[in-house]
PDB file of C-alpha atoms in Angstrom:
ATOM      1  CA  UNK U  23    -122.476  30.223  51.287  1.00 58.00           C
ATOM      2  CA  UNK U  24    -122.729  33.410  49.145  1.00 73.00           C
ATOM      3  CA  UNK U  25    -126.149  34.787  48.331  1.00 84.00           C
ATOM      4  CA  UNK U  26    -127.478  33.667  44.996  1.00 87.00           C
ATOM      5  CA  UNK U  27    -127.872  36.403  42.370  1.00 87.00           C
ATOM      6  CA  UNK U  28    -131.351  37.829  41.971  1.00 88.00           C
ATOM      7  CA  UNK U  29    -133.590  36.181  39.358  1.00 92.00           C
ATOM      8  CA  UNK U  30    -134.246  37.966  36.106  1.00 92.00           C
ATOM      9  CA  UNK U  31    -137.614  39.638  35.843  1.00 95.00           C
ATOM     10  CA  UNK U  32    -139.802  38.918  32.761  1.00 94.00           C
ATOM     11  CA  UNK U  33    -138.596  42.024  30.932  1.00 97.00           C
ATOM     12  CA  UNK U  34    -134.939  41.146  31.514  1.00 96.00           C
ATOM     13  CA  UNK U  35    -135.501  37.542  30.478  1.00 96.00           C
ATOM     14  CA  UNK U  36    -137.327  38.707  27.316  1.00 97.00           C
ATOM     15  CA  UNK U  37    -134.448  41.054  26.487  1.00 97.00           C
ATOM     16  CA  UNK U  38    -131.966  38.192  26.942  1.00 97.00           C
ATOM     17  CA  UNK U  39    -133.868  35.897  24.579  1.00 97.00           C
ATOM     18  CA  UNK U  40    -134.210  38.745  22.042  1.00 98.00           C
ATOM     19  CA  UNK U  41    -130.451  39.285  22.196  1.00 98.00           C
ATOM     20  CA  UNK U  42    -129.764  35.583  21.662  1.00 97.00           C
ATOM     21  CA  UNK U  43    -132.151  35.497  18.661  1.00 98.00           C
ATOM     22  CA  UNK U  44    -130.613  38.613  17.061  1.00 98.00           C
ATOM     23  CA  UNK U  45    -127.100  37.270  17.612  1.00 96.00           C
ATOM     24  CA  UNK U  46    -128.048  33.994  15.992  1.00 96.00           C
ATOM     25  CA  UNK U  47    -129.689  35.710  12.977  1.00 97.00           C
ATOM     26  CA  UNK U  48    -126.728  38.031  12.528  1.00 95.00           C
ATOM     27  CA  UNK U  49    -124.210  35.188  12.676  1.00 92.00           C
ATOM     28  CA  UNK U  50    -126.239  33.184  10.143  1.00 94.00           C
ATOM     29  CA  UNK U  51    -126.358  36.196   7.789  1.00 95.00           C
ATOM     30  CA  UNK U  52    -122.590  36.748   8.130  1.00 92.00           C
ATOM     31  CA  UNK U  53    -121.891  33.045   7.530  1.00 92.00           C
ATOM     32  CA  UNK U  54    -124.070  33.071   4.403  1.00 94.00           C
ATOM     33  CA  UNK U  55    -122.358  36.214   3.064  1.00 93.00           C
ATOM     34  CA  UNK U  56    -118.907  34.700   3.718  1.00 90.00           C
ATOM     35  CA  UNK U  57    -119.854  31.554   1.824  1.00 88.00           C
ATOM     36  CA  UNK U  58    -121.270  33.502  -1.120  1.00 90.00           C
ATOM     37  CA  UNK U  59    -118.483  36.058  -1.329  1.00 87.00           C
ATOM     38  CA  UNK U  60    -115.434  33.935  -0.714  1.00 81.00           C
ATOM     39  CA  UNK U  61    -116.415  30.411   0.244  1.00 83.00           C
ATOM     40  CA  UNK U  62    -115.105  31.025   3.790  1.00 85.00           C
ATOM     41  CA  UNK U  63    -116.412  29.437   6.959  1.00 85.00           C
ATOM     42  CA  UNK U  64    -117.016  31.667   9.972  1.00 87.00           C
ATOM     43  CA  UNK U  65    -114.015  30.084  11.733  1.00 85.00           C
ATOM     44  CA  UNK U  66    -111.772  30.777   8.726  1.00 86.00           C
ATOM     45  CA  UNK U  67    -112.983  34.380   8.732  1.00 87.00           C
ATOM     46  CA  UNK U  68    -112.194  34.662  12.452  1.00 87.00           C
ATOM     47  CA  UNK U  69    -108.677  33.278  11.847  1.00 85.00           C
ATOM     48  CA  UNK U  70    -107.976  35.663   9.031  1.00 84.00           C
ATOM     49  CA  UNK U  71    -109.392  38.602  10.979  1.00 86.00           C
ATOM     50  CA  UNK U  72    -107.232  37.862  13.984  1.00 86.00           C
ATOM     51  CA  UNK U  73    -104.135  37.502  11.794  1.00 83.00           C
ATOM     52  CA  UNK U  74    -104.991  40.732   9.983  1.00 84.00           C
ATOM     53  CA  UNK U  75    -105.349  42.578  13.306  1.00 87.00           C
ATOM     54  CA  UNK U  76    -102.005  41.309  14.537  1.00 85.00           C
ATOM     55  CA  UNK U  77     -99.054  43.779  14.172  1.00 86.00           C
ATOM     56  CA  UNK U  78     -96.839  40.904  12.955  1.00 82.00           C
ATOM     57  CA  UNK U  79     -99.524  39.112  10.896  1.00 79.00           C
ATOM     58  CA  UNK U  80     -98.972  35.936  12.827  1.00 80.00           C
ATOM     59  CA  UNK U  81    -100.054  34.095  15.950  1.00 80.00           C
ATOM     60  CA  UNK U  82     -99.173  30.832  17.620  1.00 83.00           C
ATOM     61  CA  UNK U  83    -101.591  28.149  16.534  1.00 82.00           C
ATOM     62  CA  UNK U  84    -102.524  27.342  20.127  1.00 83.00           C
ATOM     63  CA  UNK U  85    -103.331  30.984  20.824  1.00 84.00           C
ATOM     64  CA  UNK U  86    -105.507  31.145  17.728  1.00 84.00           C
ATOM     65  CA  UNK U  87    -107.370  27.999  18.732  1.00 83.00           C
ATOM     66  CA  UNK U  88    -107.973  29.470  22.210  1.00 84.00           C
ATOM     67  CA  UNK U  89    -108.960  32.838  20.756  1.00 83.00           C
ATOM     68  CA  UNK U  90    -111.572  31.453  18.394  1.00 80.00           C
ATOM     69  CA  UNK U  91    -112.685  28.815  20.917  1.00 75.00           C
ATOM     70  CA  UNK U  92    -111.935  25.959  18.589  1.00 79.00           C
ATOM     71  CA  UNK U  93    -110.111  22.666  19.097  1.00 81.00           C
ATOM     72  CA  UNK U  94    -106.499  22.534  18.045  1.00 80.00           C
ATOM     73  CA  UNK U  95    -107.150  19.702  15.619  1.00 83.00           C
ATOM     74  CA  UNK U  96    -110.149  21.571  14.199  1.00 84.00           C
ATOM     75  CA  UNK U  97    -108.000  24.652  13.751  1.00 83.00           C
ATOM     76  CA  UNK U  98    -105.351  22.625  11.886  1.00 83.00           C
ATOM     77  CA  UNK U  99    -108.065  21.331   9.582  1.00 86.00           C
ATOM     78  CA  UNK U 100    -109.343  24.853   8.903  1.00 84.00           C
ATOM     79  CA  UNK U 101    -105.811  26.077   8.266  1.00 82.00           C
ATOM     80  CA  UNK U 102    -105.268  23.236   5.808  1.00 82.00           C
ATOM     81  CA  UNK U 103    -108.367  24.444   3.946  1.00 83.00           C
ATOM     82  CA  UNK U 104    -106.878  27.974   3.796  1.00 81.00           C
ATOM     83  CA  UNK U 105    -103.451  26.723   2.715  1.00 74.00           C
ATOM     84  CA  UNK U 106    -103.355  28.777  -0.493  1.00 64.00           C
ATOM     85  CA  UNK U 107    -103.807  32.035   1.417  1.00 60.00           C
ATOM     86  CA  UNK U 108    -101.627  31.368   4.467  1.00 52.00           C
ATOM     87  CA  UNK U 109     -98.335  29.713   5.326  1.00 52.00           C
ATOM     88  CA  UNK U 110     -97.327  27.909   8.510  1.00 53.00           C
ATOM     89  CA  UNK U 111     -93.796  28.274   9.824  1.00 54.00           C
ATOM     90  CA  UNK U 112     -92.091  27.176  13.027  1.00 52.00           C
ATOM     91  CA  UNK U 113     -91.963  29.756  15.805  1.00 51.00           C
ATOM     92  CA  UNK U 114     -88.521  31.037  16.736  1.00 56.00           C
ATOM     93  CA  UNK U 115     -87.170  29.048  19.674  1.00 51.00           C
ATOM     94  CA  UNK U 116     -89.374  26.012  19.080  1.00 49.00           C
ATOM     95  CA  UNK U 117     -87.944  22.769  17.724  1.00 49.00           C
ATOM     96  CA  UNK U 118     -91.022  20.543  17.766  1.00 48.00           C
ATOM     97  CA  UNK U 119     -94.332  21.056  15.985  1.00 51.00           C
ATOM     98  CA  UNK U 120     -95.898  22.457  19.147  1.00 53.00           C
ATOM     99  CA  UNK U 121     -94.618  25.954  18.259  1.00 58.00           C
ATOM    100  CA  UNK U 122     -96.348  26.331  14.904  1.00 62.00           C
ATOM    101  CA  UNK U 123     -97.337  29.853  13.869  1.00 66.00           C
ATOM    102  CA  UNK U 124     -99.873  30.954  11.343  1.00 64.00           C
ATOM    103  CA  UNK U 125     -98.952  33.940   9.115  1.00 66.00           C
ATOM    104  CA  UNK U 126    -100.661  35.851   6.376  1.00 59.00           C
ATOM    105  CA  UNK U 127     -98.919  35.743   2.985  1.00 57.00           C
ATOM    106  CA  UNK U 128     -99.266  38.885   0.866  1.00 51.00           C
TER     107      UNK U 128
END
């Protein structure tokens, strides 16, 4: 059996909890700003950011769901909410709905 990792000392544990708190406060502030500025959820922002960073402006829906750590059905729901800004089209080489891609529309 491998040796267990050493326990965190009080300073390290305090730093961990501080990091978690700051991360939570920052995410809340970003979510609030997204709602006020464009009525976007954090997940919708993540989707649009990933698409915007893609050289082709598109990703497979399953890859997006995995990338934003969201269920596939939840992602489909979020995409439906963004329908005016994005378009879904079948991926080349896929016949069934399992190859859906999400693309930004200029």
